[in-house]
């Protein structure tokens, strides 16, 4: 088969780009180093959250949103400060993405059979003034079917294209080199890896059993970020966040190592915003790991008491679910790379969700009956499993026993029971009135003004130390690696640029490897729901960019 385009990486961005090309009757070679079991990449493992603006789901929940408000939030969050250079294209991508999220994005996905959970989540709430970081309103739409529900229509399109001889999908093909001719990219070379029975997400062999070389007019790189490459994360770690953590857990499989970034740089591609990254502070070690150092993120409501490793309550805006990177900076400033939640049984029942498709079998399996069971007493089954088996969880009948367990878990014995007790008692006094100077208590009361939070997400305010609300629970929170916010700089057609800002003929990028568009569509921070959306949007843009260019 002669190929019009080669796509390197069979994650969501690669699948979307492939679908755009084959829908236009272009012949595509799709290469991936992993076994076929991992088709769909990181998107398959995701919670399926998508960022929409003024959606029917928002309006039904009484949310008033607009493109102007979303753009205000995006700018306050991104804080673009390199606009004449590394942020030039990132900001243009951001403007285009806001148009997409406010316009055709939802209609396009629905035309592919994608549906959404009716309650809209409120992620990254901010905690600043109106023009600062965070979502002014809830915008986090959960895909019915979570990550697999997003991957499915594009996998289906791939299978259909294969039957029509428009697509050739070859797993276990690891690209090692981009072929150049007269300054243009004209193909790829690489290693054929031995067959692997590794299940989805498991680490697979890198033993080569052969070589390959393919040529094409266009190559789209959609190979993901650096989230499992802890050495590269530490190398690129920004000083503004403090010293890089010595201990991290991995939110992504081992193959997410960033190797295609350096391969693209060797042919002149420009990598920008290396110092921008997105790592979570609410990671827990998976008691049933799939990949090395496998971690899961807690999606917390706003009520848990958040303490640093020394037992000091985190200051505003470092509240659960408000500002991920500010909280990361605050935690690392202590000289430790972990922190603690203290909460009650009532809080864990209402407010603890776990990120990921495998941790939400009700939503992933599209079971209305199981979803409705979340309102019943007790934590969800996945949360209960972590309480029973997870090494980061401690359950106790009173605070003294809880603090003793926390000290025993770390072995550092730096937590003072009296100090922690005094802070929680002070917080509990703030519950006596419907108003308070404690901004966390004010925030959780404010959250319950939103219908979705009041009904299923935020517990009724109550005193942590009252025995009737127990037992008490402590959770050690680890730094969880996740996303690359910088990447290969691209124009709005997905063309990869060189150091002079000129397109490299024949080379395109999409997804996380391109900073989700332009080398950094998010700037310094994310509003959430924008990573999957960034893969969808940049994959579509790159596919259409290739169609436009090879048709000239």
Coordinates of C-alpha atoms in Angstrom, one line a residue:
X1 CA 0.0 0.0 0.0
X2 CA 1.2 3.5 -0.8
X3 CA 0.5 5.9 2.1
X4 CA -0.6 9.5 1.9
X5 CA 0.3 9.9 5.6
X6 CA 1.9 8.1 8.5
X7 CA 0.6 8.6 12.0
X8 CA 3.0 7.8 14.9
X9 CA 1.1 6.9 18.0
X10 CA -2.3 5.2 18.3
X11 CA -3.7 7.2 21.2
X12 CA -6.7 9.4 20.9
X13 CA -5.0 12.2 18.9
X14 CA -3.6 9.7 16.5
X15 CA -6.9 7.9 16.1
X16 CA -8.7 11.2 15.4
X17 CA -6.1 12.3 12.9
X18 CA -6.4 8.9 11.2
X19 CA -10.2 9.2 11.1
X20 CA -10.0 12.7 9.4
X21 CA -7.6 11.4 6.8
X22 CA -9.5 8.1 6.0
X23 CA -12.8 10.0 5.9
X24 CA -11.2 12.0 3.1
X25 CA -10.2 8.7 1.3
X26 CA -6.5 9.2 2.2
X27 CA -4.4 6.1 2.8
X28 CA -2.9 6.0 6.3
X29 CA -0.2 3.9 8.1
X30 CA -0.8 4.0 11.8
X31 CA 2.2 2.9 13.9
X32 CA 2.5 2.2 17.6
X33 CA 5.2 0.6 19.7
X34 CA 2.6 -1.0 22.1
X35 CA 0.6 -4.2 21.5
X36 CA -2.9 -3.8 20.0
X37 CA -4.3 -4.3 23.5
X38 CA -3.3 -0.7 24.3
X39 CA -5.0 0.9 21.3
X40 CA -6.4 4.3 22.4
X41 CA -3.5 5.1 24.7
X42 CA -4.0 7.1 27.9
X43 CA -7.4 8.3 26.8
X44 CA -8.8 4.8 27.4
X45 CA -7.7 5.0 31.1
X46 CA -9.2 8.5 31.6
X47 CA -12.4 9.6 33.5
X48 CA -13.6 10.9 30.1
X49 CA -13.9 14.5 31.3
X50 CA -14.6 17.1 28.6
X51 CA -14.7 20.9 28.7
X52 CA -17.8 22.4 27.1
X53 CA -19.1 26.0 27.2
X54 CA -22.8 26.8 27.6
X55 CA -23.9 23.2 27.0
X56 CA -27.4 21.9 27.4
X57 CA -26.2 19.9 30.4
X58 CA -25.0 23.2 32.0
X59 CA -28.2 25.0 31.3
X60 CA -30.3 22.1 32.8
X61 CA -28.2 22.4 36.0
X62 CA -28.9 26.2 36.2
X63 CA -25.3 27.2 35.1
X64 CA -24.9 30.4 33.1
X65 CA -21.8 30.1 31.0
X66 CA -20.6 32.0 28.0
X67 CA -17.6 32.1 25.6
X68 CA -16.5 35.4 27.1
X69 CA -16.5 34.0 30.6
X70 CA -14.6 30.9 29.5
X71 CA -12.0 33.0 27.7
X72 CA -11.6 35.1 30.8
X73 CA -11.0 32.0 32.8
X74 CA -8.6 30.5 30.3
X75 CA -6.5 33.6 30.2
X76 CA -6.4 33.9 34.0
X77 CA -5.4 30.2 34.2
X78 CA -2.9 30.1 31.3
X79 CA -1.1 33.3 32.3
X80 CA 0.6 33.5 28.9
X81 CA 3.8 35.5 29.4
X82 CA 5.9 34.5 26.4
X83 CA 3.5 35.7 23.7
X84 CA 6.2 37.0 21.3
X85 CA 7.9 33.6 21.3
X86 CA 7.0 30.3 23.0
X87 CA 3.3 31.3 23.7
X88 CA 2.7 32.8 20.3
X89 CA 1.0 29.8 18.8
X90 CA -0.3 28.4 22.1
X91 CA -2.5 31.5 22.6
X92 CA -3.8 31.2 19.0
X93 CA -4.6 27.5 19.7
X94 CA -6.4 28.5 22.9
X95 CA -8.6 31.0 21.1
X96 CA -9.5 28.4 18.5
X97 CA -10.2 25.8 21.2
X98 CA -12.5 28.1 23.0
X99 CA -14.5 28.6 19.8
X100 CA -14.5 24.8 19.3
X101 CA -15.7 24.1 22.9
X102 CA -18.4 26.7 22.6
X103 CA -19.4 25.6 19.1
X104 CA -19.2 22.4 17.1
X105 CA -17.4 20.1 19.6
X106 CA -20.4 18.7 21.4
X107 CA -22.5 18.4 18.2
X108 CA -19.6 16.6 16.4
X109 CA -19.1 14.1 19.3
X110 CA -22.9 13.4 19.6
X111 CA -22.9 12.7 15.8
X112 CA -20.4 9.9 16.6
X113 CA -22.6 8.5 19.3
X114 CA -20.9 10.0 22.4
X115 CA -23.2 11.0 25.3
X116 CA -22.6 12.7 28.6
X117 CA -23.5 12.3 32.2
X118 CA -26.2 14.9 33.1
X119 CA -24.4 16.4 36.2
X120 CA -21.6 18.7 35.3
X121 CA -18.5 18.7 37.6
X122 CA -16.7 21.7 38.9
X123 CA -12.9 21.1 38.6
X124 CA -10.1 23.6 39.4
X125 CA -12.3 26.1 41.3
X126 CA -9.5 28.6 41.6
X127 CA -9.9 30.5 44.9
X128 CA -8.8 33.9 43.5
X129 CA -10.5 37.0 42.1
X130 CA -12.7 36.8 39.0
X131 CA -9.9 37.2 36.5
X132 CA -7.6 34.7 38.3
X133 CA -7.1 31.0 37.8
X134 CA -9.9 28.6 37.8
X135 CA -13.4 27.8 36.4
X136 CA -16.0 30.4 37.3
X137 CA -18.7 27.8 36.7
X138 CA -18.8 24.0 36.4
X139 CA -17.6 22.8 33.0
X140 CA -16.4 19.3 33.5
X141 CA -18.6 17.0 31.5
X142 CA -18.1 13.2 32.1
X143 CA -18.5 11.0 29.1
X144 CA -21.0 8.3 29.4
X145 CA -18.7 5.3 29.2
X146 CA -15.7 7.4 30.5
X147 CA -12.4 7.1 28.5
X148 CA -13.4 4.0 26.5
X149 CA -16.6 5.9 25.5
X150 CA -14.4 8.5 23.8
X151 CA -12.0 6.1 22.2
X152 CA -14.7 3.8 20.8
X153 CA -16.1 5.8 17.9
X154 CA -12.6 6.5 16.6
X155 CA -11.5 2.9 17.0
X156 CA -14.6 1.9 15.1
X157 CA -13.7 4.3 12.3
X158 CA -10.2 2.8 12.2
X159 CA -11.6 -0.8 11.9
X160 CA -13.9 0.4 9.1
X161 CA -11.0 2.1 7.3
X162 CA -8.9 -1.1 7.6
X163 CA -11.7 -3.1 5.9
X164 CA -11.7 -0.5 3.1
X165 CA -7.9 -0.7 2.7
X166 CA -7.6 3.0 3.7
X167 CA -5.8 2.2 6.9
X168 CA -2.9 -0.1 7.8
X169 CA -2.5 -0.4 11.6
X170 CA 0.8 -1.9 12.8
X171 CA 1.3 -2.3 16.5
X172 CA 4.8 -3.2 17.9
X173 CA 6.4 -0.8 15.4
X174 CA 8.7 1.6 17.3
X175 CA 9.7 4.7 15.3
X176 CA 13.4 5.5 15.9
X177 CA 14.0 8.1 13.2
X178 CA 12.3 10.6 10.9
X179 CA 13.6 10.3 7.3
X180 CA 14.5 13.6 5.7
X181 CA 15.2 14.6 2.1
X182 CA 16.0 18.1 1.0
X183 CA 14.8 19.5 4.3
X184 CA 11.5 17.7 4.2
X185 CA 10.2 14.8 6.2
X186 CA 9.4 11.9 3.8
X187 CA 9.0 8.9 6.1
X188 CA 10.0 7.0 9.2
X189 CA 12.4 4.2 10.2
X190 CA 12.3 2.0 13.2
X191 CA 12.4 -1.3 15.0
X192 CA 9.8 -4.1 14.9
X193 CA 9.4 -5.3 18.5
X194 CA 8.8 -8.9 19.5
X195 CA 5.2 -9.9 19.9
X196 CA 3.8 -9.2 23.4
X197 CA 0.9 -10.6 25.4
X198 CA 1.1 -7.6 27.8
X199 CA -2.4 -6.5 28.7
X200 CA -3.5 -2.9 28.3
X201 CA -1.2 -0.6 30.3
X202 CA 1.2 -3.3 31.3
X203 CA 4.9 -2.8 30.5
X204 CA 5.8 -4.5 27.2
X205 CA 9.1 -5.8 25.9
X206 CA 11.5 -3.6 23.9
X207 CA 13.3 -6.4 22.2
X208 CA 13.7 -5.8 18.5
X209 CA 13.2 -8.6 16.0
X210 CA 13.4 -6.6 12.8
X211 CA 13.5 -3.2 11.2
X212 CA 11.2 -1.2 9.0
X213 CA 11.2 1.9 6.8
X214 CA 8.1 3.6 5.3
X215 CA 7.7 6.7 3.1
X216 CA 4.9 9.2 2.8
X217 CA 4.2 12.8 2.0
X218 CA 3.3 13.5 5.6
X219 CA 4.1 12.2 9.1
X220 CA 1.9 13.1 12.1
X221 CA 3.6 12.6 15.5
X222 CA 1.0 11.8 18.2
X223 CA 3.1 9.9 20.7
X224 CA 2.1 11.5 24.0
X225 CA 4.1 13.1 26.7
X226 CA 6.8 12.4 29.4
X227 CA 4.6 11.4 32.4
X228 CA 6.3 8.1 33.1
X229 CA 9.9 9.4 32.5
X230 CA 10.7 10.6 36.1
X231 CA 14.2 11.5 35.1
X232 CA 13.0 13.8 32.3
X233 CA 10.4 15.3 34.5
X234 CA 13.0 16.2 37.1
X235 CA 15.4 17.6 34.4
X236 CA 12.6 19.9 33.1
X237 CA 11.2 20.7 36.6
X238 CA 10.7 24.5 37.0
X239 CA 12.4 26.2 40.0
X240 CA 9.2 28.2 40.6
X241 CA 7.6 25.0 42.0
X242 CA 10.5 24.3 44.3
X243 CA 12.8 21.3 44.2
X244 CA 11.5 18.3 42.2
X245 CA 10.0 15.5 44.3
X246 CA 12.3 12.6 45.0
X247 CA 9.3 10.3 45.3
X248 CA 6.5 10.2 42.8
X249 CA 3.9 7.7 41.6
X250 CA 3.0 7.3 37.9
X251 CA -0.4 8.3 36.5
X252 CA 0.5 6.9 33.1
X253 CA 1.9 3.6 31.7
X254 CA 5.6 3.1 31.3
X255 CA 5.7 3.7 27.6
X256 CA 4.7 7.4 28.1
X257 CA 8.4 8.4 28.1
X258 CA 8.7 11.3 25.6
X259 CA 11.2 9.6 23.2
X260 CA 9.5 11.0 20.1
X261 CA 10.2 14.5 21.3
X262 CA 13.9 14.1 21.0
X263 CA 13.6 12.2 17.7
X264 CA 11.6 15.2 16.3
X265 CA 14.2 17.7 17.7
X266 CA 16.9 15.9 15.8
X267 CA 15.3 16.9 12.5
X268 CA 14.9 20.5 13.6
X269 CA 11.6 20.6 15.4
X270 CA 11.3 23.2 18.0
X271 CA 10.3 22.1 21.5
X272 CA 8.9 24.9 23.7
X273 CA 7.7 25.4 27.2
X274 CA 9.6 22.5 28.6
X275 CA 9.2 23.8 32.1
X276 CA 5.4 23.6 32.0
X277 CA 3.8 20.4 33.3
X278 CA 0.8 19.2 35.2
X279 CA 1.1 16.8 38.2
X280 CA -1.5 16.0 40.8
X281 CA -1.1 16.3 44.5
X282 CA -3.8 13.8 45.5
X283 CA -2.2 10.6 44.3
X284 CA -2.6 7.3 46.1
X285 CA -0.7 4.1 45.4
X286 CA -2.8 1.6 43.5
X287 CA -3.3 -1.5 45.7
X288 CA -3.8 -3.5 42.4
X289 CA -1.2 -2.0 40.0
X290 CA -1.1 -2.4 36.3
X291 CA 2.0 -0.5 35.4
X292 CA 5.1 0.3 37.4
X293 CA 4.5 2.7 40.4
X294 CA 0.9 2.9 39.4
X295 CA -1.0 5.7 41.1
X296 CA -4.6 6.8 41.1
X297 CA -5.8 10.4 41.6
X298 CA -8.5 11.2 44.1
X299 CA -11.1 13.6 42.7
X300 CA -11.9 15.4 46.0
X301 CA -14.8 17.5 47.1
X302 CA -14.0 20.6 49.0
X303 CA -14.5 19.4 52.6
X304 CA -11.5 17.4 53.6
X305 CA -8.9 19.0 56.0
X306 CA -5.6 19.2 54.0
X307 CA -2.4 19.1 56.1
X308 CA 1.1 19.2 54.9
X309 CA 3.6 16.5 56.0
X310 CA 4.3 18.4 59.3
X311 CA 0.6 18.7 60.2
X312 CA 0.0 22.3 59.2
X313 CA -3.3 23.1 57.5
X314 CA -2.7 24.3 53.9
X315 CA -3.6 27.9 53.3
X316 CA -6.1 29.4 50.8
X317 CA -6.3 28.8 47.8
X318 CA -4.8 25.4 48.5
X319 CA -8.1 23.7 49.1
X320 CA -9.2 20.3 47.7
X321 CA -10.1 20.8 44.0
X322 CA -9.1 24.5 43.8
X323 CA -5.6 25.0 42.4
X324 CA -3.4 22.0 41.6
X325 CA -0.1 23.8 40.9
X326 CA -0.3 26.2 43.8
X327 CA -0.9 23.2 46.1
X328 CA 2.0 21.4 44.5
X329 CA 4.3 24.4 45.2
X330 CA 3.0 24.6 48.8
X331 CA 3.6 21.0 49.5
X332 CA 7.1 20.9 48.1
X333 CA 8.1 24.1 50.0
X334 CA 7.9 22.0 53.2
X335 CA 10.8 19.8 52.1
X336 CA 8.5 16.8 51.8
X337 CA 6.8 15.3 48.8
X338 CA 3.5 14.1 50.4
X339 CA 0.6 15.6 52.4
X340 CA -2.5 14.4 54.2
X341 CA -6.3 14.5 54.0
X342 CA -8.2 14.1 57.2
X343 CA -12.0 13.5 56.8
X344 CA -15.0 11.7 58.1
X345 CA -17.0 8.8 56.9
X346 CA -19.7 11.2 55.7
X347 CA -17.2 13.1 53.6
X348 CA -15.7 10.0 52.0
X349 CA -19.2 8.7 51.1
X350 CA -20.2 11.9 49.3
X351 CA -17.0 13.5 48.1
X352 CA -14.4 10.9 47.2
X353 CA -14.3 9.9 43.6
X354 CA -11.3 8.2 41.9
X355 CA -10.1 9.2 38.5
X356 CA -9.9 6.7 35.7
X357 CA -12.1 4.4 33.7
X358 CA -11.3 1.3 35.7
X359 CA -12.1 3.0 39.0
X360 CA -15.6 3.9 37.8
X361 CA -17.1 0.7 36.5
X362 CA -20.7 2.1 36.8
X363 CA -20.0 5.0 34.4
X364 CA -17.6 3.0 32.2
X365 CA -20.1 0.2 31.9
X366 CA -23.0 2.7 31.3
X367 CA -25.0 1.1 34.1
X368 CA -27.7 3.5 35.3
X369 CA -28.6 1.1 38.1
X370 CA -25.0 1.1 39.4
X371 CA -24.7 4.9 39.1
X372 CA -27.9 5.4 41.1
X373 CA -26.4 3.1 43.8
X374 CA -23.9 5.9 44.6
X375 CA -26.5 7.7 46.6
X376 CA -26.8 4.7 49.0
X377 CA -24.9 4.8 52.3
X378 CA -21.3 3.9 52.2
X379 CA -18.4 4.6 49.9
X380 CA -18.4 3.3 46.3
X381 CA -16.9 -0.1 45.9
X382 CA -13.6 1.1 44.4
X383 CA -13.2 3.6 47.2
X384 CA -14.0 1.0 49.8
X385 CA -11.4 -1.3 48.2
X386 CA -8.7 1.4 48.8
X387 CA -9.9 1.9 52.3
X388 CA -9.5 -1.9 52.9
X389 CA -6.4 -2.6 50.9
X390 CA -4.6 0.7 50.1
X391 CA -1.5 1.4 52.0
X392 CA -2.2 5.2 52.1
X393 CA -5.5 4.9 54.1
X394 CA -5.9 4.9 57.8
X395 CA -9.2 4.5 59.6
X396 CA -9.6 5.2 63.3
X397 CA -12.2 5.8 66.0
X398 CA -10.7 9.1 67.3
X399 CA -8.1 11.7 66.3
X400 CA -5.4 10.5 68.7
X401 CA -5.5 7.0 67.2
X402 CA -5.6 8.5 63.7
X403 CA -2.5 10.7 64.2
X404 CA -0.6 7.7 65.8
X405 CA -1.4 5.7 62.6
X406 CA -0.3 8.5 60.4
X407 CA 3.1 8.7 62.2
X408 CA 3.5 5.0 62.1
X409 CA 2.8 4.9 58.3
X410 CA 5.6 7.3 57.4
X411 CA 7.9 6.3 60.2
X412 CA 8.9 10.0 60.6
X413 CA 6.8 10.8 63.7
X414 CA 6.6 14.5 62.8
X415 CA 2.9 15.0 63.4
X416 CA 1.8 16.5 66.8
X417 CA -1.6 15.4 68.0
X418 CA -2.3 18.5 70.0
X419 CA -1.4 20.8 67.1
X420 CA -3.7 18.9 64.7
X421 CA -6.5 18.8 67.2
X422 CA -6.3 22.5 67.8
X423 CA -6.6 23.3 64.1
X424 CA -9.5 21.0 63.5
X425 CA -11.4 22.2 66.6
X426 CA -11.0 25.8 65.3
X427 CA -12.4 24.7 61.9
X428 CA -15.3 22.9 63.6
X429 CA -16.3 26.0 65.5
X430 CA -16.8 27.7 62.1
X431 CA -19.6 25.2 61.4
X432 CA -21.8 26.7 64.2
X433 CA -22.9 29.7 62.1
X434 CA -24.0 29.9 58.4
X435 CA -21.2 32.4 57.9
X436 CA -17.5 32.2 58.7
X437 CA -14.1 33.7 58.3
X438 CA -12.7 30.2 57.5
X439 CA -12.6 30.4 53.8
X440 CA -12.7 26.6 53.3
X441 CA -16.0 26.5 55.2
X442 CA -17.3 29.5 53.2
X443 CA -16.2 27.7 50.0
X444 CA -18.0 24.5 50.8
X445 CA -21.2 26.3 51.7
X446 CA -20.9 28.2 48.4
X447 CA -20.3 25.0 46.5
X448 CA -23.6 23.6 47.8
X449 CA -25.4 26.6 46.2
X450 CA -24.7 24.7 42.9
X451 CA -27.4 22.0 42.4
X452 CA -24.9 19.4 41.2
X453 CA -22.6 19.7 44.2
X454 CA -25.5 19.8 46.6
X455 CA -27.1 16.7 45.2
X456 CA -24.2 14.3 44.7
X457 CA -20.8 15.9 45.3
X458 CA -20.4 18.0 48.5
X459 CA -21.3 16.7 51.9
X460 CA -23.5 18.7 54.2
X461 CA -21.2 20.8 56.4
X462 CA -20.5 19.1 59.7
X463 CA -18.0 18.9 62.5
X464 CA -15.0 16.7 61.8
X465 CA -14.5 15.6 65.4
X466 CA -18.1 14.8 66.3
X467 CA -18.2 11.0 66.9
X468 CA -21.5 10.6 65.0
X469 CA -19.8 11.7 61.8
X470 CA -17.0 9.1 62.1
X471 CA -15.0 7.1 61.9
X472 CA -12.1 9.4 61.1
X473 CA -10.0 8.7 58.0
X474 CA -6.6 9.9 57.0
X475 CA -5.2 9.6 53.5
X476 CA -1.5 10.1 52.6
X477 CA -1.4 11.9 49.3
X478 CA 1.5 11.4 46.9
X479 CA 2.7 13.5 44.0
X480 CA 1.2 11.8 40.9
X481 CA 2.9 12.5 37.5
X482 CA 0.6 13.1 34.6
X483 CA 0.8 15.7 31.8
X484 CA 3.3 17.6 29.6
X485 CA 2.0 21.1 29.0
X486 CA 4.8 22.1 26.6
X487 CA 5.7 20.3 23.4
X488 CA 6.5 20.6 19.7
X489 CA 5.5 24.1 18.5
X490 CA 2.8 23.8 15.8
X491 CA 0.7 26.3 13.7
X492 CA -3.0 26.0 13.5
X493 CA -2.8 23.3 10.9
X494 CA -0.7 21.1 13.1
X495 CA 2.5 21.8 11.1
X496 CA 5.6 21.4 13.3
X497 CA 7.8 24.5 13.3
X498 CA 11.6 24.9 13.4
X499 CA 13.7 27.4 15.4
X500 CA 13.0 30.1 12.8
X501 CA 9.2 29.6 13.2
X502 CA 8.9 28.1 9.7
X503 CA 7.0 24.8 9.1
X504 CA 9.1 21.7 8.5
X505 CA 7.7 20.3 5.3
X506 CA 5.9 17.0 5.9
X507 CA 6.0 17.0 9.7
X508 CA 2.9 17.5 11.9
X509 CA 2.1 16.9 15.5
X510 CA -1.1 16.4 17.6
X511 CA -2.0 15.7 21.2
X512 CA 0.2 15.9 24.3
X513 CA 3.5 15.8 22.2
X514 CA 2.5 19.2 20.8
X515 CA 1.4 20.6 24.2
X516 CA -2.2 19.8 23.1
X517 CA -1.7 22.4 20.3
X518 CA 0.9 25.1 19.5
X519 CA 3.4 23.8 22.0
X520 CA 1.3 24.8 25.0
X521 CA -2.4 25.6 24.6
X522 CA -2.8 25.6 28.4
X523 CA 0.0 28.0 29.3
X524 CA 1.0 27.3 32.9
X525 CA -2.2 25.6 34.2
X526 CA -5.3 23.7 33.0
X527 CA -9.0 24.2 33.6
X528 CA -9.4 20.4 33.4
X529 CA -11.5 18.5 30.8
X530 CA -9.1 20.1 28.3
X531 CA -6.6 17.2 27.8
X532 CA -8.9 14.8 26.0
X533 CA -10.5 17.8 24.3
X534 CA -7.0 19.0 23.2
X535 CA -6.3 15.6 21.7
X536 CA -9.6 15.6 19.9
X537 CA -9.1 19.2 18.6
X538 CA -5.4 18.9 17.7
X539 CA -5.8 15.5 16.1
X540 CA -8.6 16.9 13.9
X541 CA -6.6 20.0 13.0
X542 CA -3.5 18.0 12.1
X543 CA -5.5 15.5 10.0
X544 CA -7.2 18.4 8.1
X545 CA -3.9 20.2 7.8
X546 CA -2.3 17.2 6.0
X547 CA -5.4 16.9 3.7
X548 CA -5.0 20.6 2.8
X549 CA -1.3 20.3 2.1
X550 CA -1.0 17.1 0.2
X551 CA -3.9 18.3 -2.0
X552 CA -2.0 21.3 -3.2

